[in-house]
Short mmCIF file of N, CA and C and ligand atoms in Angstrom, two decimals:
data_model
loop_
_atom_site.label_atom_id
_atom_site.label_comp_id
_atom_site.label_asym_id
_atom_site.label_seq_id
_atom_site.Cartn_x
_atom_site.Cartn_y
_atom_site.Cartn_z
N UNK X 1 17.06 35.27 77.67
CA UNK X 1 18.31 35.96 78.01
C UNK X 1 18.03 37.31 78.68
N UNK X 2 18.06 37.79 80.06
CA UNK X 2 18.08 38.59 80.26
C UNK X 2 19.11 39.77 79.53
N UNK X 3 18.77 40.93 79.59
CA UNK X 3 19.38 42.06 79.02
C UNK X 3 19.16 42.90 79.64
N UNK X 4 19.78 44.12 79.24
CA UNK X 4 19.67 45.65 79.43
C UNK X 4 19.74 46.62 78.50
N UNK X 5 18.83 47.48 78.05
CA UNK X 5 18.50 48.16 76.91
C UNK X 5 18.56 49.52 77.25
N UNK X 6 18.86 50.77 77.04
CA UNK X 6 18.49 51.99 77.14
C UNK X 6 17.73 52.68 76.09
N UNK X 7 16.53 53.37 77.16
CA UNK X 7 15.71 54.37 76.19
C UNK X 7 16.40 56.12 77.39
N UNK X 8 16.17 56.65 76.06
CA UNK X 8 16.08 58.10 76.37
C UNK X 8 14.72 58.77 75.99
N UNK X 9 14.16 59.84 77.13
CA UNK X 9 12.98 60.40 76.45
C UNK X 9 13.49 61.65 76.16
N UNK X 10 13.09 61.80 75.00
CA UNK X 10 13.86 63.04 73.94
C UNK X 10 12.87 64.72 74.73
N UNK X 11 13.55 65.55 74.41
CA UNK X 11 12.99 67.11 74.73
C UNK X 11 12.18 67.03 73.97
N UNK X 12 10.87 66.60 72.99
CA UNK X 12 9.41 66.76 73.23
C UNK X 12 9.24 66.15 74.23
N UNK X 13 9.21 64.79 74.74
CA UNK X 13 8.78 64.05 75.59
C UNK X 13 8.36 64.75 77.19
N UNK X 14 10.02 64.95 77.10
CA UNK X 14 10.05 65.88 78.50
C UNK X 14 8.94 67.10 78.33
N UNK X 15 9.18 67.77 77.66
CA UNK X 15 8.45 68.70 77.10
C UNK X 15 6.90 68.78 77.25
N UNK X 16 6.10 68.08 76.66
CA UNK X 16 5.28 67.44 76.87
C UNK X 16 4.54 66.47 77.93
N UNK X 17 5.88 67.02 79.10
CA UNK X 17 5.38 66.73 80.05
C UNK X 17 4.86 64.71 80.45
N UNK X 18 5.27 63.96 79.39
CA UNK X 18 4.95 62.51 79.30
C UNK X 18 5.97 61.54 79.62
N UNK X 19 7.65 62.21 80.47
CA UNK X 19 8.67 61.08 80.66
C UNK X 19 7.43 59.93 81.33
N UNK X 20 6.88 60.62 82.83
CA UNK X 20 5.92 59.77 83.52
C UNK X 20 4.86 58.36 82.89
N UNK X 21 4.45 59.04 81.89
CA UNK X 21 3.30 58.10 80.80
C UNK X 21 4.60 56.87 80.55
N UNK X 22 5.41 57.72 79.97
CA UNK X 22 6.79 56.80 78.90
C UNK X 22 7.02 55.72 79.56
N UNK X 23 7.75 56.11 80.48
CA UNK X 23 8.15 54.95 81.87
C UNK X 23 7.62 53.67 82.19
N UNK X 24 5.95 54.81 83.00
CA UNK X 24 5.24 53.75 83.13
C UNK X 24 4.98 52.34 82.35
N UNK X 25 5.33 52.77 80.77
CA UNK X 25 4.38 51.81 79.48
C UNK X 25 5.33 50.46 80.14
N UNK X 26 6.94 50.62 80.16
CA UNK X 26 7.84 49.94 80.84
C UNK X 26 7.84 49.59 82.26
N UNK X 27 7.11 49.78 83.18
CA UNK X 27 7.11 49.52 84.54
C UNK X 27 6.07 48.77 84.39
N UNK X 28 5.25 48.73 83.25
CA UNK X 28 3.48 47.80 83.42
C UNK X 28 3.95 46.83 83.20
N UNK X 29 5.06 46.44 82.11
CA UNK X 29 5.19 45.10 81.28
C UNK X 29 5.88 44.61 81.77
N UNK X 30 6.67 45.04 82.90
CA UNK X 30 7.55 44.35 84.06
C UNK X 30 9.04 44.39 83.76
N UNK X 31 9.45 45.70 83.21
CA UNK X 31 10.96 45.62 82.66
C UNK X 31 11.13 46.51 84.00
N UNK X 32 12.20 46.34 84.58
CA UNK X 32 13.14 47.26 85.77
C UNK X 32 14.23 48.26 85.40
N UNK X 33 13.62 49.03 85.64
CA UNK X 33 14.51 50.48 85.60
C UNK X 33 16.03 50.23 86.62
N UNK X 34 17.04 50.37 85.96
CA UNK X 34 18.38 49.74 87.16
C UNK X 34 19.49 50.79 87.07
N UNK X 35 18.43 52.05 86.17
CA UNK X 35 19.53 53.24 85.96
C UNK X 35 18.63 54.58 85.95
N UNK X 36 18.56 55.55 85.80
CA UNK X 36 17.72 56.84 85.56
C UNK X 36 18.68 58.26 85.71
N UNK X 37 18.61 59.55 85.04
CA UNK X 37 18.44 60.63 85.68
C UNK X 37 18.19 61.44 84.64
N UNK X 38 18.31 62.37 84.76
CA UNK X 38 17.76 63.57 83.35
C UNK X 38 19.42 64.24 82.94
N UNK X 39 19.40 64.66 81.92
CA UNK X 39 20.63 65.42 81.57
C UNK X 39 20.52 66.64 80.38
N UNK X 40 21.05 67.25 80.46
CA UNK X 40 21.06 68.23 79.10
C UNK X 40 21.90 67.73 78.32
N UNK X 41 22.10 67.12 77.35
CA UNK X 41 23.73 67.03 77.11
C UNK X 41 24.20 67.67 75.64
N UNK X 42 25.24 68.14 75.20
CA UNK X 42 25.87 68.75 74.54
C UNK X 42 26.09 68.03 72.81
N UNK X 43 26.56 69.06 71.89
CA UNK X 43 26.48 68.36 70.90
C UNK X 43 27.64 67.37 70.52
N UNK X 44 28.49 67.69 71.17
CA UNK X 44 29.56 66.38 70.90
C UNK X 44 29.37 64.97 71.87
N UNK X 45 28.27 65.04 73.07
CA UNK X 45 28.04 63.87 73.48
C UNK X 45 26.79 63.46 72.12
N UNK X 46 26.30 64.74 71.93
CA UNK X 46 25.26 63.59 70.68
C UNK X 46 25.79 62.85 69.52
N UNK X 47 26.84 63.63 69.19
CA UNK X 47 27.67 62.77 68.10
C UNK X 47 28.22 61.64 68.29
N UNK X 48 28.44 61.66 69.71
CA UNK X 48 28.93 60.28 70.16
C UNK X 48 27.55 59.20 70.04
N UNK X 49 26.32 59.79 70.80
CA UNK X 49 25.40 58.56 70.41
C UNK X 49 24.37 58.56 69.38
N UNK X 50 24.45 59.65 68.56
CA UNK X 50 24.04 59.43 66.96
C UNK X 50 25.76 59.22 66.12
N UNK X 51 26.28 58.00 66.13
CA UNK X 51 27.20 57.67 65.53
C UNK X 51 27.32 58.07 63.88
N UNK X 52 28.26 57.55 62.84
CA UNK X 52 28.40 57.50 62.03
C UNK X 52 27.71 56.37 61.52
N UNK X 53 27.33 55.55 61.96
CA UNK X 53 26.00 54.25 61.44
C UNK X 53 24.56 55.48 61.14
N UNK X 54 24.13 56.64 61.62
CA UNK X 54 23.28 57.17 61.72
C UNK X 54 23.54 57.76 60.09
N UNK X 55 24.48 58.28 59.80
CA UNK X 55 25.18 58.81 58.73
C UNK X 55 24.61 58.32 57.35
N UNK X 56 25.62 57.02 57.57
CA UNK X 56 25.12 55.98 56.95
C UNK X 56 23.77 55.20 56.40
N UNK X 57 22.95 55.57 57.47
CA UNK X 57 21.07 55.07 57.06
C UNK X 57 20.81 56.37 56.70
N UNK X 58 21.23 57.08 57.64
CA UNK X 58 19.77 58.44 56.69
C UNK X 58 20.75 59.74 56.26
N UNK X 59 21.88 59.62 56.68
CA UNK X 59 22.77 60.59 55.44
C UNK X 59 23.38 61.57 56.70
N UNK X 60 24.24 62.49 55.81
CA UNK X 60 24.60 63.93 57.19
C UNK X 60 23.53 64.84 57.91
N UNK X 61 22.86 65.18 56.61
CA UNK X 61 21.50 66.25 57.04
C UNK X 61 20.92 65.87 58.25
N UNK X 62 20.46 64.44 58.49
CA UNK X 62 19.84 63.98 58.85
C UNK X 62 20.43 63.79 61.01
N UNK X 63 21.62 63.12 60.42
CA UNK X 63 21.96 63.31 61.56
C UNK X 63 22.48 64.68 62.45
N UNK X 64 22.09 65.38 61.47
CA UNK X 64 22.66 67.02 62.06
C UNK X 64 21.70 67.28 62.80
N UNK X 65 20.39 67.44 61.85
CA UNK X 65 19.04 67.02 62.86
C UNK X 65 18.74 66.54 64.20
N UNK X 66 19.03 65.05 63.91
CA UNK X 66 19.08 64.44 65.30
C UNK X 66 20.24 65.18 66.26
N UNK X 67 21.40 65.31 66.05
CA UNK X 67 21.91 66.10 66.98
C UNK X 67 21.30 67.36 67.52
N UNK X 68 20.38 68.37 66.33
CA UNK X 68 20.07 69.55 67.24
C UNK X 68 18.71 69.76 68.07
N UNK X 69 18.14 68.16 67.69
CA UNK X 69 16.80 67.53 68.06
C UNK X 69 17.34 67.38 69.54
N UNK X 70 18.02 66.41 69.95
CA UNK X 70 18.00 65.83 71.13
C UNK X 70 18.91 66.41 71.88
N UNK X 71 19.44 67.66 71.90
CA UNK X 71 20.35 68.65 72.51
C UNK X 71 19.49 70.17 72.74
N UNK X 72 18.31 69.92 72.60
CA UNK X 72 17.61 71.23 72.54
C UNK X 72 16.73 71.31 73.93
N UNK X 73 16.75 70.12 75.09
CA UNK X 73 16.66 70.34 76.16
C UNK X 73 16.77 69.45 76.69
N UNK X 74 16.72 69.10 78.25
CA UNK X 74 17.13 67.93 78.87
C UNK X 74 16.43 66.88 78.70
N UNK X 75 16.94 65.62 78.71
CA UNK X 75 16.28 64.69 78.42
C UNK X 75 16.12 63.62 79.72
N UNK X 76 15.61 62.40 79.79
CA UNK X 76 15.60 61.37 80.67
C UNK X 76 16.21 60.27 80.23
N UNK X 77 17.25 59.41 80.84
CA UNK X 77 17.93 58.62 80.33
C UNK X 77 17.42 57.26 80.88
N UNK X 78 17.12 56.77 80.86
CA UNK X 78 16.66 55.14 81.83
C UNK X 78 17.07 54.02 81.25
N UNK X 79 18.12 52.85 81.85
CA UNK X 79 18.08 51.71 81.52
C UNK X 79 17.11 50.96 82.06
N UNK X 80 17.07 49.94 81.34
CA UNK X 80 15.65 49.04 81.66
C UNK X 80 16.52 47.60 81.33
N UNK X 81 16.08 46.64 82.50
CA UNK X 81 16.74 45.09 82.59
C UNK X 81 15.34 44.05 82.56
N UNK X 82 15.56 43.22 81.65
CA UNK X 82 14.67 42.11 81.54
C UNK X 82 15.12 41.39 80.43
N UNK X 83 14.07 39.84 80.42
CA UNK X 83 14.14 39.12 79.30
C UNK X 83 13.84 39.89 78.13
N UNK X 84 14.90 39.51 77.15
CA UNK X 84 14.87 40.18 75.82
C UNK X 84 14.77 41.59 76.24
N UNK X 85 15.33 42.09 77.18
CA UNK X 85 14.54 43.60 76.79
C UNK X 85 15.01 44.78 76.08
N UNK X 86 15.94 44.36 74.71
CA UNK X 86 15.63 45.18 73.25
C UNK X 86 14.59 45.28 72.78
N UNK X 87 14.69 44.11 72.34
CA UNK X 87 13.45 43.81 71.93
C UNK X 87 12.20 44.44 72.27
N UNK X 88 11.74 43.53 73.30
CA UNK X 88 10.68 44.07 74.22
C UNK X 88 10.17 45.69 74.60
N UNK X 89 11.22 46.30 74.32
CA UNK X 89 11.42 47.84 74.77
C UNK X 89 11.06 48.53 72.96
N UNK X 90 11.51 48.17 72.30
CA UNK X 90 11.25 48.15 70.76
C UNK X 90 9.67 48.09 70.74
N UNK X 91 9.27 46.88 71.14
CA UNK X 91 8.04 46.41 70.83
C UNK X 91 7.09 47.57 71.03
N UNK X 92 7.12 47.57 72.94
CA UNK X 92 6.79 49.13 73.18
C UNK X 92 6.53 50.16 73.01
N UNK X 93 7.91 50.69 72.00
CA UNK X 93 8.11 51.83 71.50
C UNK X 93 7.22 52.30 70.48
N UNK X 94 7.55 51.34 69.32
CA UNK X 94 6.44 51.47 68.17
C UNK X 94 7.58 51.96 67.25
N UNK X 95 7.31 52.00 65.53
CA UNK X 95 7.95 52.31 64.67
C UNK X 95 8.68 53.67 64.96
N UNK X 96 9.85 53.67 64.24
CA UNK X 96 10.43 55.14 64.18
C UNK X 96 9.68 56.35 63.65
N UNK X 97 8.94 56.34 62.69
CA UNK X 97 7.56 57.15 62.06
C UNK X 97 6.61 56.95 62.70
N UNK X 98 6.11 58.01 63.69
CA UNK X 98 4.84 57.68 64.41
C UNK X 98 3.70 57.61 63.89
N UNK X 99 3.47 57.87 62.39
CA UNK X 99 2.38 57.79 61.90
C UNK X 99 2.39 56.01 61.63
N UNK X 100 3.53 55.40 61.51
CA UNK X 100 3.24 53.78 61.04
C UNK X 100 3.24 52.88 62.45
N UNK X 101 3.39 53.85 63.63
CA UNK X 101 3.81 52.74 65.09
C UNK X 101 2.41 52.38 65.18
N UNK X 102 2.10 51.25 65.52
CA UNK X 102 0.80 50.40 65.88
C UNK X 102 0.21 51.57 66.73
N UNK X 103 -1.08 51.71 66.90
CA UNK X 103 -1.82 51.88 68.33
C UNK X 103 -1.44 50.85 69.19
N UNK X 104 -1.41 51.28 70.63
CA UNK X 104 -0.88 50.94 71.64
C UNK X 104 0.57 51.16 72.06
N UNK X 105 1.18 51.33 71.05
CA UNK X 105 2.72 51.79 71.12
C UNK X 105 3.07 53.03 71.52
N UNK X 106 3.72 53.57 72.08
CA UNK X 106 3.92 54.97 72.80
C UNK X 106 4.42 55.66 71.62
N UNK X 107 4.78 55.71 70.73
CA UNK X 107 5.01 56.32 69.61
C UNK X 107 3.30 56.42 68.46
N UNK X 108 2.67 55.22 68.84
CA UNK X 108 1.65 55.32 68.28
C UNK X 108 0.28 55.89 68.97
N UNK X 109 0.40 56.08 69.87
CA UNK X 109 -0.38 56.44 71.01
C UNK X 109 -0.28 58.29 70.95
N UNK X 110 1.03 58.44 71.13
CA UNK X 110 1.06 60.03 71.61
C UNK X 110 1.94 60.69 70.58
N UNK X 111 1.96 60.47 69.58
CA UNK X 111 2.32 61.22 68.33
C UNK X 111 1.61 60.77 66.87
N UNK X 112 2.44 61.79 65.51
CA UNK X 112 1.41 61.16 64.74
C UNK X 112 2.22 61.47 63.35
N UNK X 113 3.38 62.13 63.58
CA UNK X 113 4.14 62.60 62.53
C UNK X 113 5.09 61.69 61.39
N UNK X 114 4.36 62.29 60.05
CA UNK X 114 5.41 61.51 58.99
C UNK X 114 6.47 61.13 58.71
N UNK X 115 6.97 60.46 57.89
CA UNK X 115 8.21 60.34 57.07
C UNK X 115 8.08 61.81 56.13
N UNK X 116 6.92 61.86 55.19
CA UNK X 116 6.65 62.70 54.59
C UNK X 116 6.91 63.98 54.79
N UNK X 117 6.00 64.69 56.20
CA UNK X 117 5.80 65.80 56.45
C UNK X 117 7.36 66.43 56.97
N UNK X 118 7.99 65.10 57.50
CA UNK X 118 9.43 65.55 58.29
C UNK X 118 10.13 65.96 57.12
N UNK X 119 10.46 65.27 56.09
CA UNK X 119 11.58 65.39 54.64
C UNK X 119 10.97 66.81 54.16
N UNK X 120 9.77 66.72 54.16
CA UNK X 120 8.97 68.06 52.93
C UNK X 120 9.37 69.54 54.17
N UNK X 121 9.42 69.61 55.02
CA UNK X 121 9.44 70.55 55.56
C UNK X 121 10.54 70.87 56.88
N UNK X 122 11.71 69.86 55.80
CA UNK X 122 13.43 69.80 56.24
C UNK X 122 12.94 69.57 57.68
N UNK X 123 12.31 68.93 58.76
CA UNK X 123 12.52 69.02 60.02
C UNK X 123 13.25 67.66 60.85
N UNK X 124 12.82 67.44 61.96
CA UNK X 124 13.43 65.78 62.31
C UNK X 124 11.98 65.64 62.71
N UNK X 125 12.50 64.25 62.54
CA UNK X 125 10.96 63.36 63.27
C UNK X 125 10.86 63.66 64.81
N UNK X 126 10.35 63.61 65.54
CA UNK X 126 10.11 64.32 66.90
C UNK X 126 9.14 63.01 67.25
N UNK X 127 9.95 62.00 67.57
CA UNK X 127 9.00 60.76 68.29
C UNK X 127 9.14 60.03 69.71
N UNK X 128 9.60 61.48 70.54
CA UNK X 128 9.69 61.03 72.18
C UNK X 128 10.47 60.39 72.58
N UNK X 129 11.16 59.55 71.96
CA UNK X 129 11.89 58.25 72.99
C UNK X 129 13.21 57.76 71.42
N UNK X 130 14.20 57.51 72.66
CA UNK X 130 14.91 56.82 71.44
C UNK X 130 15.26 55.38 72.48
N UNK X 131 14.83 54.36 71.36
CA UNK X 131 15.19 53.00 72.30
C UNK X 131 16.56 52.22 71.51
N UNK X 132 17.40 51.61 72.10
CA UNK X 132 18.37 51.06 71.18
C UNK X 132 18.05 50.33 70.21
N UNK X 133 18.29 50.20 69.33
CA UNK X 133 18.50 49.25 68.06
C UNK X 133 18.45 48.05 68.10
N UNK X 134 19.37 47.32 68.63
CA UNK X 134 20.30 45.78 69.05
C UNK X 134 20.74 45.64 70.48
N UNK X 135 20.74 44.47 70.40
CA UNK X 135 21.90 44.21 71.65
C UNK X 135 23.34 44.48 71.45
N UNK X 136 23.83 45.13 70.37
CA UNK X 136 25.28 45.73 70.24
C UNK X 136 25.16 47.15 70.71
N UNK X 137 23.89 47.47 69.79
CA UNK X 137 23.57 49.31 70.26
C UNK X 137 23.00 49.31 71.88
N UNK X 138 22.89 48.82 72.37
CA UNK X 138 22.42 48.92 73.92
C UNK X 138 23.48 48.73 74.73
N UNK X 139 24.91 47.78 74.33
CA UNK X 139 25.71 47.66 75.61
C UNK X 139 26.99 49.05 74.79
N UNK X 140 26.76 49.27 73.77
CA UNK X 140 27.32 50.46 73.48
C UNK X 140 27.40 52.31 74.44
N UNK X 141 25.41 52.26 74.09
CA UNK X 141 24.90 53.17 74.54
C UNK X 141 25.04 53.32 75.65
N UNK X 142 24.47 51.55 76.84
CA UNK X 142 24.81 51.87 77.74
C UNK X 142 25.91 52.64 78.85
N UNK X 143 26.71 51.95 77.67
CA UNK X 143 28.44 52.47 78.70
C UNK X 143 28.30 53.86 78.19
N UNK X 144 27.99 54.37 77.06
CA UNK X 144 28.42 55.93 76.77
C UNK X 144 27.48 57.19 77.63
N UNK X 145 25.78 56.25 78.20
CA UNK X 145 25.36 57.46 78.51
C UNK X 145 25.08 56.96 80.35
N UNK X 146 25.86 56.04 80.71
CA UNK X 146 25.66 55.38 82.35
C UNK X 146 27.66 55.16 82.58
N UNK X 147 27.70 55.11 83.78
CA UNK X 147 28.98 54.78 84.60
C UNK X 147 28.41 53.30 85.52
N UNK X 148 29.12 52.43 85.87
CA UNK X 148 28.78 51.27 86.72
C UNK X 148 28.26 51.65 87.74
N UNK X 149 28.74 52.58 88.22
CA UNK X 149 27.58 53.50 89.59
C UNK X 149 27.01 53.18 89.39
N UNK X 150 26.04 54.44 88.34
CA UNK X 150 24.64 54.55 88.42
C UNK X 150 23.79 53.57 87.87
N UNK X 151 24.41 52.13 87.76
CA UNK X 151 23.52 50.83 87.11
C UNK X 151 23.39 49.96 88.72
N UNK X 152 22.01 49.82 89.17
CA UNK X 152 22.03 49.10 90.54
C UNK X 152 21.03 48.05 90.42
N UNK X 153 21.70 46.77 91.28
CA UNK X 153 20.94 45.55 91.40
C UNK X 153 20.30 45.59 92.64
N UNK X 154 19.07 45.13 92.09
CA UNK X 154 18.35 44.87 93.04
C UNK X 154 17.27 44.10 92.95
N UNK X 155 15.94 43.77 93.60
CA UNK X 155 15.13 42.56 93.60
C UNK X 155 13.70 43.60 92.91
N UNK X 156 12.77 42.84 92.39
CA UNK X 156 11.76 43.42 92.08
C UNK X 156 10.52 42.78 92.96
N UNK X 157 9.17 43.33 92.63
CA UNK X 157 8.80 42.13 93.17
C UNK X 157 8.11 41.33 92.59
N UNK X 158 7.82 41.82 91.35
CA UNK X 158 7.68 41.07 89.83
C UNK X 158 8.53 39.83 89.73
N UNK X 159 9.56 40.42 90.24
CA UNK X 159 11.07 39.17 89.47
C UNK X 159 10.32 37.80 89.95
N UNK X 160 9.72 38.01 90.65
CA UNK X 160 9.42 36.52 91.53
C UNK X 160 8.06 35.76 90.49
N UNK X 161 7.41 36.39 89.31
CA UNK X 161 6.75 35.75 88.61
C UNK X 161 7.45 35.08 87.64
N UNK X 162 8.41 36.04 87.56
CA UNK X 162 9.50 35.64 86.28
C UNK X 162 10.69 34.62 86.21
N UNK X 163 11.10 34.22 87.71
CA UNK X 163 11.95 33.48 87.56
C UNK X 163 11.92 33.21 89.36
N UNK X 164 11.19 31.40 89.06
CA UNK X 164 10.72 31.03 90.06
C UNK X 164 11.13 29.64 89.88
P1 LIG Q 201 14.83 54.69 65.85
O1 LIG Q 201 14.73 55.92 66.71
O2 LIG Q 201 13.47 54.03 65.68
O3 LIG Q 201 15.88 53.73 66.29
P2 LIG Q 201 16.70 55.48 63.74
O4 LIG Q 201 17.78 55.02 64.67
O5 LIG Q 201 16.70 54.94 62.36
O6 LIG Q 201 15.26 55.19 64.38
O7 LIG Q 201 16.73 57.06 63.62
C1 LIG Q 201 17.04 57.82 64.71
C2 LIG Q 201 16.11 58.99 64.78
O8 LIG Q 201 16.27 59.79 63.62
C3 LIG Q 201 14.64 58.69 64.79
O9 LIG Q 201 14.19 58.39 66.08
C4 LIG Q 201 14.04 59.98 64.26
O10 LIG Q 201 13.84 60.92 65.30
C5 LIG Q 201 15.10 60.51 63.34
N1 LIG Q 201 14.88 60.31 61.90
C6 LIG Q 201 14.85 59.13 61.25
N2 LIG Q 201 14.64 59.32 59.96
C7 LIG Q 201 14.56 60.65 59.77
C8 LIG Q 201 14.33 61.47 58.61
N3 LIG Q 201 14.15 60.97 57.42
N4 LIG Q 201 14.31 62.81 58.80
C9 LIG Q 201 14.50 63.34 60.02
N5 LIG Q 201 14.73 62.61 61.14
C10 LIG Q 201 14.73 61.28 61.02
MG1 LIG Q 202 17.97 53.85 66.31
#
């Protein structure tokens, strides 16, 4: 089933100077970027995409966090289109705790931070990238952080291994 998933690379990422690395991990494995641009965005657009489901798993504190985490500088927004590509983009990513994401995972690769160290020393986890959840949280996200504009079809030249 083809799909469309959105990752954002969070203000370390940018920060750190690694949207480029991030991307790429997704341009190797043959997912197509069909959206992009950078944004600063504000704390009531974060409330909109750290929902009340966020609430719910890890409490208020938590998502207060994530709001003042991913509003603390501009970020990169990119949809990405392929088979499965929640999933696939997940896979990628690596666990939400970068200390448990596999090596090879961009979370496991270029970070290294606890569950532990984050709770003991009140901070947020700081793990570069936020990728959607589901295929509910992706056509959600999508519409909240893209307009039909800025989503464009076009040919790859990959596509032609993939569906021949
Ligand atoms: P994921 O980003 O892997 O989808 P979640 O949606 O569960 O993970 O959580 C959203 C974000 O919240 C995580 O990326 C992480 O930055 C942050 N986070 C998760 N758990 C905690 C925690 N216990 N303390 C602080 N921040 C957390
Ligand atoms: Mg999530």
């Amino acid at each position: 089933m083809l799909e469309k998933t959105l990752v954002v690379v969070k203000p370390d990422g940018v920060q750190r100077s690694l949207a480029g690395k991030i991307i790429q991990r997704f341009e190797d494995a043959g997912l197509k970027i069909v959206g992009m641009k950078m944004v600063w965005i504000g704390k009531e657009f974060a409330k909109k995409h750290y929902t009340e489901d966020i609430e719910k798993r890890h409490g208020e504190k938590v998502r207060g966090m994530l709001v003042g985490y991913i509003t603390r500088g501009p970020v990169v927004a990119i949809v990405l289109e392929g088979i499965e590509a929640v999933e696939a983009v997940r896979k990628i990513t690596g666990s939400t705790y970068p200390s448990a994401a596999a090596p090879g995972t961009i979370r496991g690769d270029f970070a290294h931070m606890t569950k532990e160290h984050a709770i003991t020393n009140d901070q947020d986890v700081q793990n570069l990238l936020h990728a959607s959840g589901s295929k509910e949280e992706a056509k959600a996200e999508i519409a909240l952080w893209f307009s039909e504009k800025e989503l464009h079809s076009y040919k790859t030249v990959h596509e032609a291994h993939v569906f021949h």
